[in-house]
Short mmCIF file of C-alpha atoms in Angstrom, two decimals:
data_model
loop_
_atom_site.label_atom_id
_atom_site.label_comp_id
_atom_site.label_asym_id
_atom_site.label_seq_id
_atom_site.Cartn_x
_atom_site.Cartn_y
_atom_site.Cartn_z
CA MET W 667 -0.04 0.10 0.20
CA HIS W 668 2.86 2.35 0.53
CA ASP W 669 4.17 2.15 -2.90
CA TYR W 670 1.01 3.62 -4.62
CA LYS W 671 1.75 6.73 -2.41
CA GLU W 672 5.52 6.87 -1.70
CA HIS W 673 7.37 5.09 -4.33
CA PRO W 674 9.98 7.43 -6.03
CA ASP W 675 9.35 5.97 -9.45
CA PRO W 676 6.03 7.38 -11.01
CA ALA W 677 5.55 4.22 -13.19
CA VAL W 678 5.65 2.01 -9.95
CA ARG W 679 3.33 4.35 -8.21
CA ALA W 680 0.96 4.32 -11.31
CA GLU W 681 1.08 0.42 -11.46
CA GLN W 682 0.37 -0.04 -7.74
CA SER W 683 -2.28 2.76 -7.90
CA HIS W 684 -4.01 0.60 -10.64
CA TYR W 685 -3.92 -2.45 -8.21
CA VAL W 686 -5.45 -0.53 -5.19
CA ALA W 687 -8.37 0.69 -7.44
CA ALA W 688 -8.69 -2.91 -8.77
CA ILE W 689 -9.07 -4.34 -5.57
CA LEU W 690 -11.69 -1.74 -4.50
CA ALA W 691 -13.49 -2.21 -7.81
CA ARG W 692 -13.53 -5.86 -7.73
CA TYR W 693 -14.97 -5.77 -4.01
CA MET W 694 -17.67 -3.32 -5.08
CA VAL W 695 -18.72 -5.66 -8.36
CA GLU W 696 -18.68 -8.67 -5.96
CA HIS W 697 -20.76 -6.97 -3.02
CA HIS W 698 -22.63 -3.81 -4.39
CA HIS W 699 -25.96 -5.63 -3.87
CA ALA W 700 -25.10 -6.80 -0.42
CA LEU W 701 -24.04 -3.04 0.57
CA VAL W 702 -27.19 -1.71 -0.81
CA ALA W 703 -29.37 -4.29 0.77
CA ARG W 704 -27.77 -3.81 4.19
CA PHE W 705 -26.91 -0.01 4.31
CA GLY W 706 -29.10 1.46 1.54
CA ALA W 707 -28.10 3.01 -1.68
CA TRP W 708 -25.72 6.12 -2.08
CA ASP W 709 -25.79 9.06 -4.28
CA ASP W 710 -21.91 9.65 -4.39
CA ALA W 711 -18.85 7.87 -3.37
CA VAL W 712 -16.23 9.96 -1.56
CA ALA W 713 -12.63 8.94 -0.71
CA VAL W 714 -10.85 10.18 2.46
CA PRO W 715 -8.68 13.07 1.24
CA SER W 716 -5.04 12.65 1.68
CA THR W 717 -3.42 14.38 4.71
CA HIS W 718 0.04 14.41 3.48
CA HIS W 719 -0.40 14.65 -0.40
CA ALA W 720 -2.79 17.54 -0.89
CA ASN W 721 -1.81 18.20 -4.51
CA GLN W 722 -1.83 14.41 -5.52
CA PRO W 723 -4.27 12.59 -3.24
CA ALA W 724 -3.46 8.89 -3.87
CA LEU W 725 -6.79 7.11 -3.38
CA GLN W 726 -8.85 9.74 -5.24
CA THR W 727 -6.48 9.76 -8.13
CA ALA W 728 -6.28 5.95 -8.32
CA ILE W 729 -9.84 5.72 -8.40
CA GLU W 730 -10.48 8.44 -11.08
CA ALA W 731 -7.60 7.07 -13.36
CA ASN W 732 -8.69 3.55 -13.16
CA PHE W 733 -12.24 2.43 -12.32
CA PRO W 734 -14.25 5.62 -11.32
CA ASP W 735 -17.57 3.89 -12.31
CA ALA W 736 -17.23 1.07 -10.10
CA LEU W 737 -18.30 2.97 -7.08
CA GLY W 738 -21.22 4.91 -8.64
CA PRO W 739 -20.72 8.86 -9.01
CA PHE W 740 -17.30 9.74 -7.51
CA THR W 741 -16.81 13.26 -6.06
CA ARG W 742 -14.35 15.21 -4.03
CA PRO W 743 -16.13 17.52 -1.78
CA LEU W 744 -13.76 17.55 1.10
CA GLU W 745 -10.46 19.19 1.66
CA LEU W 746 -7.89 19.33 4.52
CA GLY W 747 -9.30 21.57 7.36
CA PRO W 748 -7.67 23.39 10.11
CA GLY W 749 -8.32 20.72 12.73
CA ALA W 750 -5.39 18.73 14.12
CA MET W 751 -5.65 15.14 13.39
CA THR W 752 -3.14 12.90 15.62
CA PHE W 753 -2.40 9.27 15.28
CA ASN W 754 -5.54 8.14 16.97
CA LYS W 755 -7.68 11.28 17.43
CA ALA W 756 -10.20 12.39 14.89
CA SER W 757 -10.95 16.00 14.43
CA PRO W 758 -14.44 17.52 13.67
CA THR W 759 -12.56 20.01 11.47
CA GLY W 760 -9.72 17.83 9.98
CA PHE W 761 -11.62 17.65 6.74
CA ILE W 762 -13.98 20.37 5.66
CA PRO W 763 -16.30 20.86 2.84
CA ILE W 764 -14.83 22.45 -0.32
CA ALA W 765 -16.64 25.85 -0.98
CA GLY W 766 -19.45 25.22 -3.38
CA SER W 767 -19.54 21.49 -3.27
CA ALA W 768 -22.96 20.37 -3.73
CA ILE W 769 -23.03 17.48 -1.07
CA SER W 770 -25.72 18.62 1.15
CA GLY W 771 -28.71 16.32 1.36
CA ARG W 772 -26.66 13.49 -0.43
CA LYS W 773 -26.24 9.84 0.74
CA VAL W 774 -22.57 9.05 0.60
CA LEU W 775 -20.39 5.89 0.53
CA LEU W 776 -17.10 7.08 2.30
CA ILE W 777 -13.96 5.01 1.28
CA ASP W 778 -10.54 4.91 2.85
CA ASP W 779 -7.23 3.12 1.53
CA THR W 780 -5.93 2.05 5.05
CA TYR W 781 -7.42 1.68 8.42
CA THR W 782 -4.97 2.16 11.06
CA THR W 783 -6.83 3.86 14.02
CA GLY W 784 -9.86 5.26 12.08
CA ALA W 785 -9.19 8.97 12.92
CA ARG W 786 -8.78 10.04 9.16
CA LEU W 787 -11.93 8.09 8.41
CA GLN W 788 -13.93 9.52 11.32
CA SER W 789 -12.67 12.99 10.52
CA ALA W 790 -14.01 12.64 6.96
CA HIS W 791 -17.17 11.56 8.38
CA HIS W 792 -17.54 14.76 10.50
CA GLY W 793 -16.85 16.82 7.39
CA LEU W 794 -19.53 15.08 5.55
CA VAL W 795 -22.06 15.32 8.03
CA ALA W 796 -21.15 19.00 8.60
CA ALA W 797 -21.77 19.52 5.07
CA GLY W 798 -25.40 18.03 5.46
CA SER W 799 -24.66 14.48 3.99
CA THR W 800 -25.57 11.15 5.35
CA VAL W 801 -22.95 8.56 5.25
CA VAL W 802 -24.52 5.17 4.59
CA ALA W 803 -21.39 2.96 5.01
CA ALA W 804 -17.44 3.08 4.87
CA ILE W 805 -15.43 0.86 2.81
CA VAL W 806 -11.70 0.41 3.76
CA VAL W 807 -9.17 -1.32 1.32
CA THR W 808 -6.79 -2.58 3.88
CA ARG W 809 -6.33 -2.79 7.66
CA LYS W 810 -3.02 -2.09 9.16
CA ILE W 811 -2.45 -4.17 12.32
CA ASN W 812 0.35 -4.30 14.62
CA PRO W 813 0.20 -7.71 16.09
CA ASP W 814 1.56 -6.94 19.53
CA PRO W 815 0.18 -8.61 22.60
CA ARG W 816 0.46 -5.32 24.53
CA TYR W 817 -2.56 -4.07 22.48
CA GLY W 818 -4.39 -7.41 22.05
CA SER W 819 -4.10 -6.93 18.47
CA ASP W 820 -2.10 -10.39 18.22
CA ARG W 821 -5.31 -12.19 18.76
CA LEU W 822 -6.89 -10.24 15.85
CA TRP W 823 -4.00 -10.79 13.64
CA GLU W 824 -4.12 -14.62 14.25
CA ARG W 825 -7.87 -14.77 13.51
CA GLN W 826 -7.71 -12.67 10.43
CA THR W 827 -4.76 -14.61 8.94
CA ALA W 828 -6.06 -17.90 9.68
CA GLU W 829 -9.10 -17.09 7.25
CA PRO W 830 -8.00 -17.15 3.72
CA PHE W 831 -9.36 -14.16 1.52
CA ASP W 832 -11.71 -14.61 -1.21
CA PHE W 833 -13.52 -11.91 -3.11
CA SER W 834 -16.56 -13.87 -3.57
CA SER W 835 -16.86 -14.86 0.13
CA PRO W 836 -19.89 -12.82 1.73
CA PRO W 837 -19.13 -9.82 3.68
CA TRP W 838 -18.95 -10.17 7.39
CA TRP W 839 -22.44 -8.52 7.85
CA VAL W 840 -23.96 -10.94 5.59
CA ARG W 841 -22.68 -14.27 6.98
CA PRO W 842 -24.93 -16.35 8.78
#
């Protein structure tokens, strides 16, 4: 996941960006119906903006350059705001609505590339709600886990790595 944002070679970033977008697009193709059945339809898909790459936000760029139609209408209504987001602390003003964005009254599917603590995802949620949107669900491409017994995350790591990944397996909220 780091190469699509951080690799010094633009060709490697572009290739990795394609893979990230492809994973998300395939997941959406496989599970769109389950998402809508469980959480309701959405008007727009919105990616959590980048906090470190404002001029080239990796996830938004990856989606737009590769599979923009896989998510439904894709928009960029948020920008980095004045609120301080720390490692594990969301900010109600970490992301704010872009002036003139027509997101009020819209139902939104929120997308993030990596979930570590959830602070960025929650901050984007705050920004969308402040703009008058309803976030119907959030999708995350990857989860970053530090399998350390001090945090109890070693058990989560063991449980998650014991179950092989398969795109066609039903999402956790659909399983009996």
